PDB file of C-alpha atoms in Angstrom:
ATOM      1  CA  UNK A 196      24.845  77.495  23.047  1.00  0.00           C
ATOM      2  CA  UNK A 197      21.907  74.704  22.045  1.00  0.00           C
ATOM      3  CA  UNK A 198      22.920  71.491  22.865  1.00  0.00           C
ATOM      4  CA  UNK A 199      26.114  72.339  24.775  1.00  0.00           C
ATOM      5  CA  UNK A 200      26.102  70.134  27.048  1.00  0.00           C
ATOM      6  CA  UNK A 201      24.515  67.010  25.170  1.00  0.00           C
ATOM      7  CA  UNK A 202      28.171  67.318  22.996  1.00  0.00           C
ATOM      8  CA  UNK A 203      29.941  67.172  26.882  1.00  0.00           C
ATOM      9  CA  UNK A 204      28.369  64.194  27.859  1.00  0.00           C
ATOM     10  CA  UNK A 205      29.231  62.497  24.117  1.00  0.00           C
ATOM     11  CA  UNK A 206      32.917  63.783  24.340  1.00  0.00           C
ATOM     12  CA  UNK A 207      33.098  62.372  28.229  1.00  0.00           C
ATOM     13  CA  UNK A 208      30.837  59.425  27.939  1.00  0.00           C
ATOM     14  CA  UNK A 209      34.016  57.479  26.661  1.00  0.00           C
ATOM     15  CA  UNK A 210      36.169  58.435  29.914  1.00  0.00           C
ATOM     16  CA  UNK A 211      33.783  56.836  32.552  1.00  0.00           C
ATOM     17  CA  UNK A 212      34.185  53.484  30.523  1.00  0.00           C
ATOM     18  CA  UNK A 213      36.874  51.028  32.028  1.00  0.00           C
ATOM     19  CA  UNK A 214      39.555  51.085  29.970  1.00  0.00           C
ATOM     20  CA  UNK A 215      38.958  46.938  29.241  1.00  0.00           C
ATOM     21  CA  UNK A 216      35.609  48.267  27.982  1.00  0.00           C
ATOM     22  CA  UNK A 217      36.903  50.299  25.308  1.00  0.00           C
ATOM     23  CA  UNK A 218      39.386  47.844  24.442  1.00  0.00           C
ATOM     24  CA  UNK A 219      36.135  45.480  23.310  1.00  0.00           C
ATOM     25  CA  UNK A 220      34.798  48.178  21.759  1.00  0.00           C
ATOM     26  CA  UNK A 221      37.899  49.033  19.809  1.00  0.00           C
ATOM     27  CA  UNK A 222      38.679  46.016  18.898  1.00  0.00           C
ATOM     28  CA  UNK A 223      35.481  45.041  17.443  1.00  0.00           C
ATOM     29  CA  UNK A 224      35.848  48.238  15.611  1.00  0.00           C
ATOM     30  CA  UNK A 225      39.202  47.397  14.189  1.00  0.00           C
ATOM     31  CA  UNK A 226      37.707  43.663  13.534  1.00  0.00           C
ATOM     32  CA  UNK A 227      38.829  42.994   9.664  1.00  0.00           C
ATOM     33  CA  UNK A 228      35.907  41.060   8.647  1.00  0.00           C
ATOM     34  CA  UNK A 229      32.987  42.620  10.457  1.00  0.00           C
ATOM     35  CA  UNK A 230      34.687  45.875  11.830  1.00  0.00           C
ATOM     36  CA  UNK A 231      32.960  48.885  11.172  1.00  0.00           C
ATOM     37  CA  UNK A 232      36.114  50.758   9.514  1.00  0.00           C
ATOM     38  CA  UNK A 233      36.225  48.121   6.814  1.00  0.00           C
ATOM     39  CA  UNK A 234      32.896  47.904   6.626  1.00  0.00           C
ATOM     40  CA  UNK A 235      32.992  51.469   5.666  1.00  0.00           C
ATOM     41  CA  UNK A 236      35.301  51.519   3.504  1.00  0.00           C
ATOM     42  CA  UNK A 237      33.953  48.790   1.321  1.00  0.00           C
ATOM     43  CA  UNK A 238      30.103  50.552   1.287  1.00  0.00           C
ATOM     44  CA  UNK A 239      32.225  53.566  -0.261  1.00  0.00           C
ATOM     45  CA  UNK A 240      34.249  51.920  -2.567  1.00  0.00           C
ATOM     46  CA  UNK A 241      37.849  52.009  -1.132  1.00  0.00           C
ATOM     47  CA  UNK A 242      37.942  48.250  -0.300  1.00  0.00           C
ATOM     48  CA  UNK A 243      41.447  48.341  -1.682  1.00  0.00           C
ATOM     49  CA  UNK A 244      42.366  50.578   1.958  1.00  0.00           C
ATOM     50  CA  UNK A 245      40.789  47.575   4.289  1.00  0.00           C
ATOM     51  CA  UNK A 246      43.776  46.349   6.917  1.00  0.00           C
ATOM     52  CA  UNK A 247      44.224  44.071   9.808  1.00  0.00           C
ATOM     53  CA  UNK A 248      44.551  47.140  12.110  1.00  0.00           C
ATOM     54  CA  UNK A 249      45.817  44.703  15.021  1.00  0.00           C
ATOM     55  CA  UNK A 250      47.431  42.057  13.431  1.00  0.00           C
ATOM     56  CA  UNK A 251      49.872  44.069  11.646  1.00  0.00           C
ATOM     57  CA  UNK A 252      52.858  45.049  13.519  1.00  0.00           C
ATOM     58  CA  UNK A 253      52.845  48.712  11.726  1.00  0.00           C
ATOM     59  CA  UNK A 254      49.694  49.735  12.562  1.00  0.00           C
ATOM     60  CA  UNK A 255      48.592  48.006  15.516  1.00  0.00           C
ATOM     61  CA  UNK A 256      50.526  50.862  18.188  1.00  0.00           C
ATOM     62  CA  UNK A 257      48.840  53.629  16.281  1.00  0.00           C
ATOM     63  CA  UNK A 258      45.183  52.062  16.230  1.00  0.00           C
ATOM     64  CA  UNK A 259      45.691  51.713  20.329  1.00  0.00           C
ATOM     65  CA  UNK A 260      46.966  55.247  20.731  1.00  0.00           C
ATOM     66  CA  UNK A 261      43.594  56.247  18.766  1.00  0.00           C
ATOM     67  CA  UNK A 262      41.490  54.225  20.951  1.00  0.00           C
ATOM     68  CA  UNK A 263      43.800  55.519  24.098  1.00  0.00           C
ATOM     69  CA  UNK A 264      43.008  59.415  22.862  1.00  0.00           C
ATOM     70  CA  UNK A 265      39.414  58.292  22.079  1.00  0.00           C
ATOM     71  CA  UNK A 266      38.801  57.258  25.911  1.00  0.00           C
ATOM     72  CA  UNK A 267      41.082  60.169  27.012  1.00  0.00           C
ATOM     73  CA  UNK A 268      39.825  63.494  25.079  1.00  0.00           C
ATOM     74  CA  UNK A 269      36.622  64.060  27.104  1.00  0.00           C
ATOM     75  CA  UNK A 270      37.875  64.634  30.186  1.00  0.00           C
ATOM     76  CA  UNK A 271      41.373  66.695  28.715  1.00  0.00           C
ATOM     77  CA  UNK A 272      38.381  68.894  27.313  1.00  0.00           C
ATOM     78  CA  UNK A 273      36.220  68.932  30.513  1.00  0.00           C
ATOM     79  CA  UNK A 274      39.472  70.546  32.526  1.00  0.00           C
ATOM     80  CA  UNK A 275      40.096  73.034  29.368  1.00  0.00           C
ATOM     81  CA  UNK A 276      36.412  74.545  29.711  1.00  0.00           C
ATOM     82  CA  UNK A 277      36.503  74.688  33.501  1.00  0.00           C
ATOM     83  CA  UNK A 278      40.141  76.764  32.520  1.00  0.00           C
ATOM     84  CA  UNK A 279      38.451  78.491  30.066  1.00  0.00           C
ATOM     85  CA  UNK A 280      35.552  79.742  32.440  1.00  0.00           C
ATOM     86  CA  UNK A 281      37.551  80.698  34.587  1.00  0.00           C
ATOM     87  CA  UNK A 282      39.172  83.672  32.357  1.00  0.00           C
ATOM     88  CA  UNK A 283      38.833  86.767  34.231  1.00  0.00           C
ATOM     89  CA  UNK A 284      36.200  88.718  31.627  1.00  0.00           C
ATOM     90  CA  UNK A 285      37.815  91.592  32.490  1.00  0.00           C
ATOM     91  CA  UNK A 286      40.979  90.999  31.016  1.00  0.00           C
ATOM     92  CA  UNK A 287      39.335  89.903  27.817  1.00  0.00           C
ATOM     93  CA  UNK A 288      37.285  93.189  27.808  1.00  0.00           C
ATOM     94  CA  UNK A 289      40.292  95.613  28.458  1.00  0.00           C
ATOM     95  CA  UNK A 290      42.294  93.482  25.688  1.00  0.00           C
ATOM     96  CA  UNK A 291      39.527  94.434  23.626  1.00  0.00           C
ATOM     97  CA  UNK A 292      39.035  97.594  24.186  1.00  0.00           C
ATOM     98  CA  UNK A 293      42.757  98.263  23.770  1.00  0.00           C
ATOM     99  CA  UNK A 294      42.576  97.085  20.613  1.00  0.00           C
ATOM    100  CA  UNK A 295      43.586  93.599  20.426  1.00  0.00           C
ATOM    101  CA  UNK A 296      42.054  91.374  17.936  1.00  0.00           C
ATOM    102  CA  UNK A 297      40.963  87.319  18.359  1.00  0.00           C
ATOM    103  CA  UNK A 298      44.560  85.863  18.024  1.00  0.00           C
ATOM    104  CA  UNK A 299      46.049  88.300  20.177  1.00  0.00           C
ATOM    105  CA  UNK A 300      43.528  88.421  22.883  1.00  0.00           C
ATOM    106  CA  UNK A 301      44.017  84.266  22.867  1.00  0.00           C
ATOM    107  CA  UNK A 302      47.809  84.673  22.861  1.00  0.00           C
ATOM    108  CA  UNK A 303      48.126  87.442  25.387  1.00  0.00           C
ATOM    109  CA  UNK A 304      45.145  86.719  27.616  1.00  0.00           C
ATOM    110  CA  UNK A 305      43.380  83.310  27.369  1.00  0.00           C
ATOM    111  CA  UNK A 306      46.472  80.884  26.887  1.00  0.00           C
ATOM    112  CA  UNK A 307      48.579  82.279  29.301  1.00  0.00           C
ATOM    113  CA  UNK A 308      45.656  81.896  32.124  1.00  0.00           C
ATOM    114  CA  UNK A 309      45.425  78.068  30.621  1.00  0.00           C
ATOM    115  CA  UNK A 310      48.667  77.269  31.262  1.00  0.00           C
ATOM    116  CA  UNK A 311      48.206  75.663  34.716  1.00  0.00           C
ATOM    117  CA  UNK A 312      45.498  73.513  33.248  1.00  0.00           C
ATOM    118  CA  UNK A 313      47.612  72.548  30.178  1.00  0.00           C
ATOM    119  CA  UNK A 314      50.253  71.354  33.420  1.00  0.00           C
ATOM    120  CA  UNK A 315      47.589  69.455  34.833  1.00  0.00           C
ATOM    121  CA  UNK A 316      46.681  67.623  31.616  1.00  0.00           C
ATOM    122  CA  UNK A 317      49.861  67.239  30.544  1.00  0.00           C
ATOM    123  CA  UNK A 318      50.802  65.089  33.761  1.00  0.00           C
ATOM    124  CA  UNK A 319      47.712  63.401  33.721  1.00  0.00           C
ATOM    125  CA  UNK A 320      48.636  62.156  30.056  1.00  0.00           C
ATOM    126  CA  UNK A 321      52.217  61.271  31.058  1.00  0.00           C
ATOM    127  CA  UNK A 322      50.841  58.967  33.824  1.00  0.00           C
ATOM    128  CA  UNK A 323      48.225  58.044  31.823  1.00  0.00           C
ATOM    129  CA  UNK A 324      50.196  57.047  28.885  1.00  0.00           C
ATOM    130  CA  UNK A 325      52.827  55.073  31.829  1.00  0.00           C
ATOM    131  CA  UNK A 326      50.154  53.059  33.312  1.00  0.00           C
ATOM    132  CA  UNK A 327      48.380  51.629  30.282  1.00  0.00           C
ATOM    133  CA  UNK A 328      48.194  47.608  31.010  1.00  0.00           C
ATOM    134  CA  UNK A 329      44.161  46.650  30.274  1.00  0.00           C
ATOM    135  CA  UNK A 330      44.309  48.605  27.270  1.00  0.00           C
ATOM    136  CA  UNK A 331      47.093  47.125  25.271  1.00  0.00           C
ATOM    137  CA  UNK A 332      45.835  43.599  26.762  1.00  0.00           C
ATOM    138  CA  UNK A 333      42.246  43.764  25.558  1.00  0.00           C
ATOM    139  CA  UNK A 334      43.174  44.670  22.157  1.00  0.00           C
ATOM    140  CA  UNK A 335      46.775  42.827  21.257  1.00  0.00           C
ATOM    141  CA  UNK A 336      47.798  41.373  24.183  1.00  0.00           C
ATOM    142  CA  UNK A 337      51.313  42.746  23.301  1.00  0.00           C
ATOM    143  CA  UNK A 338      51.515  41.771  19.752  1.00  0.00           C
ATOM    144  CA  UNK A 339      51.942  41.311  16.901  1.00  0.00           C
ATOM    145  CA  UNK A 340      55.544  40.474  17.651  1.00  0.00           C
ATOM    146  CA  UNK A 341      55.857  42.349  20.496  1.00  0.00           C
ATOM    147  CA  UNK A 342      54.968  45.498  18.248  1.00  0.00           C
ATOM    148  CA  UNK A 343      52.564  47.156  20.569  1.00  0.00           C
ATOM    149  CA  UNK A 344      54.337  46.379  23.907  1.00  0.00           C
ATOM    150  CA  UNK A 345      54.618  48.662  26.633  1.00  0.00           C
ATOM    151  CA  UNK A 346      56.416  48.793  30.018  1.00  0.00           C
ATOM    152  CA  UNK A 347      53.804  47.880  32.387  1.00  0.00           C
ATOM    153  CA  UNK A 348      52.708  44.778  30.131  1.00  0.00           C
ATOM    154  CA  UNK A 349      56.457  43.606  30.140  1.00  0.00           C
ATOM    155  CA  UNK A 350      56.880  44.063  33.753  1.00  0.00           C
ATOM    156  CA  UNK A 351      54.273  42.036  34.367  1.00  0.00           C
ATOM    157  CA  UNK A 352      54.766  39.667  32.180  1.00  0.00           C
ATOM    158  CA  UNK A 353      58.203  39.192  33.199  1.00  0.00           C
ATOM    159  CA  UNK A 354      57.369  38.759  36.936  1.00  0.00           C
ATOM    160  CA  UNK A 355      53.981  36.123  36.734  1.00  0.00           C
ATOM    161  CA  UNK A 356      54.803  34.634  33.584  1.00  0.00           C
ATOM    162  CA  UNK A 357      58.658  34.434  32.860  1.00  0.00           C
ATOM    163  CA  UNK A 358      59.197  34.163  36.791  1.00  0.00           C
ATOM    164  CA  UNK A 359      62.158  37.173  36.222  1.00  0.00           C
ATOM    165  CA  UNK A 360      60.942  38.546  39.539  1.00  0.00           C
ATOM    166  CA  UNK A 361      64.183  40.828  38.889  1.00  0.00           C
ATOM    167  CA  UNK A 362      63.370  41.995  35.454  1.00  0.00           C
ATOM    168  CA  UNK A 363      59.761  42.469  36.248  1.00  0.00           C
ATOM    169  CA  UNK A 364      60.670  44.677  39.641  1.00  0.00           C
ATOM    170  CA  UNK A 365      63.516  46.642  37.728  1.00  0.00           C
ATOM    171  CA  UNK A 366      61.276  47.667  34.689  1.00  0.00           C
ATOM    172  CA  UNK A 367      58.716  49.018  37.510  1.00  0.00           C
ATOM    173  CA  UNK A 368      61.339  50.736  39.505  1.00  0.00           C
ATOM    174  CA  UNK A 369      62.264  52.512  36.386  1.00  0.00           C
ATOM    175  CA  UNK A 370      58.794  53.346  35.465  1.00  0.00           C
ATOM    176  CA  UNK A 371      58.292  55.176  39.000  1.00  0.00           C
ATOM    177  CA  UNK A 372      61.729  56.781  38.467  1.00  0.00           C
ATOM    178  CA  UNK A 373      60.609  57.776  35.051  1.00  0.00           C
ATOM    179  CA  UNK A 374      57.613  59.333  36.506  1.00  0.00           C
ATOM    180  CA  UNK A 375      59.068  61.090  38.958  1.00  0.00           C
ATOM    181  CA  UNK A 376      61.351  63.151  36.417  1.00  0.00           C
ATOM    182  CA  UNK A 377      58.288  63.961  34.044  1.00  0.00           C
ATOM    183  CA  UNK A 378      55.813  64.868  37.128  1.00  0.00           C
ATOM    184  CA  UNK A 379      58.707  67.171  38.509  1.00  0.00           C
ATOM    185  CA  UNK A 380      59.835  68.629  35.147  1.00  0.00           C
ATOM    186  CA  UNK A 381      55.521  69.697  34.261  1.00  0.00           C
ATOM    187  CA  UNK A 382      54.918  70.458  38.123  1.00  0.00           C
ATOM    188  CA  UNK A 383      57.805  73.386  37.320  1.00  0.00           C
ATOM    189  CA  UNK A 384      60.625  71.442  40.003  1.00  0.00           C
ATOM    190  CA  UNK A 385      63.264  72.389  37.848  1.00  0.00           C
ATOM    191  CA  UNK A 386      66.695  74.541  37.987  1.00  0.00           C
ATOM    192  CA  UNK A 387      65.296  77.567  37.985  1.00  0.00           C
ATOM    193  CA  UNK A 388      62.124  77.696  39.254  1.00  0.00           C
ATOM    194  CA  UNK A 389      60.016  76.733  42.333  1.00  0.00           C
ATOM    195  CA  UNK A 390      56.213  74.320  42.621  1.00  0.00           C
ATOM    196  CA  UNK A 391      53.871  74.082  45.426  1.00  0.00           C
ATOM    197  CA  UNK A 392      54.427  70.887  47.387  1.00  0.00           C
ATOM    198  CA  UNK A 393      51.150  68.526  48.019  1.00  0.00           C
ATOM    199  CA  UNK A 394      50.849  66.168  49.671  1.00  0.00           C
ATOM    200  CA  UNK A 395      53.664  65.041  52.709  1.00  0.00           C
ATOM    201  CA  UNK A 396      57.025  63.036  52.806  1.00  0.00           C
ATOM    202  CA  UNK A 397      57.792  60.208  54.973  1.00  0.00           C
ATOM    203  CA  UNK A 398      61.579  57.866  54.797  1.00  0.00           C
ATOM    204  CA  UNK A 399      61.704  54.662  53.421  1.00  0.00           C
ATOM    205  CA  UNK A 400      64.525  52.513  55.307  1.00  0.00           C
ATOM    206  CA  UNK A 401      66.688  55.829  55.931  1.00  0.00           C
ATOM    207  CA  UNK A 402      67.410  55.891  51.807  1.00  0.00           C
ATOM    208  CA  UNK A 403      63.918  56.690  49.653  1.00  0.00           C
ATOM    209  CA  UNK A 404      61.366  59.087  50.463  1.00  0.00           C
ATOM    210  CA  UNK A 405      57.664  58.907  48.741  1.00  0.00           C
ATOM    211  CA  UNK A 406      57.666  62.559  47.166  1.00  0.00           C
ATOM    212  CA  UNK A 407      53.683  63.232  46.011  1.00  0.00           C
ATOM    213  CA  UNK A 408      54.333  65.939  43.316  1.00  0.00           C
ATOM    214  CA  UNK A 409      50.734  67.689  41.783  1.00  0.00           C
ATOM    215  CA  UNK A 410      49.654  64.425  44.159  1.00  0.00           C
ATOM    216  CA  UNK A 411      50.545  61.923  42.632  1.00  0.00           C
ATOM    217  CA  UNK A 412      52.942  59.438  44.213  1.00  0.00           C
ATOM    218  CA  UNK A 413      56.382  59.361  43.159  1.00  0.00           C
ATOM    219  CA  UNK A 414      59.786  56.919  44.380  1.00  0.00           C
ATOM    220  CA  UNK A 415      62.861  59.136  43.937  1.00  0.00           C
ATOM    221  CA  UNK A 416      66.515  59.225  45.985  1.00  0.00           C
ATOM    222  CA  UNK A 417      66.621  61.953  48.630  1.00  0.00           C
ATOM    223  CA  UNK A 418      68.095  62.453  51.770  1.00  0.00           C
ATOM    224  CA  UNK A 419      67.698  64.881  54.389  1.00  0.00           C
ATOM    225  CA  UNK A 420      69.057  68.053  55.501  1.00  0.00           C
ATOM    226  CA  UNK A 421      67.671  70.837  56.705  1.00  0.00           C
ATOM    227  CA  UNK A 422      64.172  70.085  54.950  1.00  0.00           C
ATOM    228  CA  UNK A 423      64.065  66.926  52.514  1.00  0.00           C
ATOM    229  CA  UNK A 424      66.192  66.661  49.779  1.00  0.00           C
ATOM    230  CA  UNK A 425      64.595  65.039  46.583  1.00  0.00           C
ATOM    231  CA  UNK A 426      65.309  64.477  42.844  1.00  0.00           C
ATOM    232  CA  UNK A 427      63.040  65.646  40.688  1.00  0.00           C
ATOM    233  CA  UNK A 428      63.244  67.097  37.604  1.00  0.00           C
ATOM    234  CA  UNK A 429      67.404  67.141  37.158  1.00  0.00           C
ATOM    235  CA  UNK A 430      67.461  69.198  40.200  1.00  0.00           C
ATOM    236  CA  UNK A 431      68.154  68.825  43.864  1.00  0.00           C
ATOM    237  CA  UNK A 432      64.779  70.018  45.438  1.00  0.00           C
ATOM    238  CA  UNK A 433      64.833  71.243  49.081  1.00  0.00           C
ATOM    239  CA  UNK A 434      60.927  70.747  50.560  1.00  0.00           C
ATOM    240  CA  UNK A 435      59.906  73.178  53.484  1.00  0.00           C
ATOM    241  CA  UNK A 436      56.030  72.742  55.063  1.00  0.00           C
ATOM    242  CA  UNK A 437      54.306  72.997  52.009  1.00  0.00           C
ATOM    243  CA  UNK A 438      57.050  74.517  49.336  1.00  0.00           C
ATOM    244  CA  UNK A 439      59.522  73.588  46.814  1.00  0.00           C
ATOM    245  CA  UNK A 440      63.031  75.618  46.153  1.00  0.00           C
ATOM    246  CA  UNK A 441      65.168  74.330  44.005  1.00  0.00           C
ATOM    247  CA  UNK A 442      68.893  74.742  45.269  1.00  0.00           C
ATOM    248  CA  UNK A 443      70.617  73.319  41.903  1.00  0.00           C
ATOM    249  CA  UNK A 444      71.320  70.113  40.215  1.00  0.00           C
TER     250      UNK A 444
END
């Protein structure tokens, strides 16, 4: 296709920026006075729909989860083509030539062969969407009125501005918790069904283990027994070598 990969590079360029960067650039975009969405909407005659993005407390979430997707998209997209390459043809071609049209081959074929790419970006989102700190500080700092706060911010607020050590720790403990249960749940550590292990597990003071789940580190309860018992997921999750059975909740 002609100019494939110049559209890559303008869907990814946005991902290798630091996330401070595209706060600037966001928030000069949302900028009320000289902002280029007002500014557009004035040269085409809807003045009337020109807002404060940040400064109001109902929009100003919603204009950093556009500039969040914005930096994010590219490389969601990258890891869907790399799934999407790696289709066996051959499937495709039988599906075809058993008589299965567009929808169905995607439905049958293509999506199902997706699915442990759509795992990947799904986790990679939840973290994502956990860790954001520079992002909500370049553009609102937190505000309006505390309208566009998120965990991280708080946390950190709480601990090197308020001094609440305890609050500050607490919110990050249940962050890492919170992670832990969304990795598991996507990674498939659930009830019913087993996940590949990556990574290794080491004790904490005889009580915690670090569990890295689709490697990425996670704090959860376990103890051991004949492997190493985790939580993840709702489920008690028994880790052998390199393998995950789930024994029950």
């Amino acid at each position: 296709i002609w100019g494939r990969n110049v559209f890559r590079s303008i869907f990814y360029i946005p991902s290798v920026f630091a996330s401070i960067t595209v706060a600037a650039i966001w928030r000069w975009i949302y900028n009320p006075t000289l902002g280029v969405i007002n500014q557009v909407l004035d040269a085409i005659g809807l003045g009337s729909f020109t807002h404060e993005w940040l400064g109001d407390p109902k929009t100003a979430l919603y204009s950093i989860f556009i500039a969040s997707i914005w930096q994010g998209v590219g490389f969601n997209l990258v890891l869907f083509l790399a799934g999407l390459q790696a289709v066996p043809a051959e499937l495709v071609d039988a599906a075809k030539v058993d008589g299965a049209g567009r929808w169905q081959v995607f439905r049958n074929v293509t999506w199902p062969a997706l699915r442990p790419t759509t795992t990947v970006v799904i986790i990679l989102t939840i973290i994502n969407s956990l860790k954001v700190y520079d992002l909500v500080v370049g553009m609102t700092g937190g505000g309006p009125a505390q309208s566009s706060q998120v965990l991280a911010l708080w946390s950190y607020q709480q601990s090197f501005s308020n001094h609440n050590f305890g609050a500050g720790g607490a919110a990050t403990y249940k962050m890492d918790g919170l992670s832990g249960v969304r990795i598991g749940q996507c990674a498939g550590l659930d009830h019913t069904g087993t996940g590949v292990f990556v990574g290794d597990v080491r004790e904490i003071a005889g009580e915690h283990i670090v569990a890295y789940v689709a490697a990425i580190a996670v704090d959860v309860g376990g103890a051991e027994t004949e492997g190493i018992a985790v939580v993840a997921g709702g489920a008690l999750v028994v880790v052998y070598g390199e393998r995950v059975q789930s024994v029950g909740g």
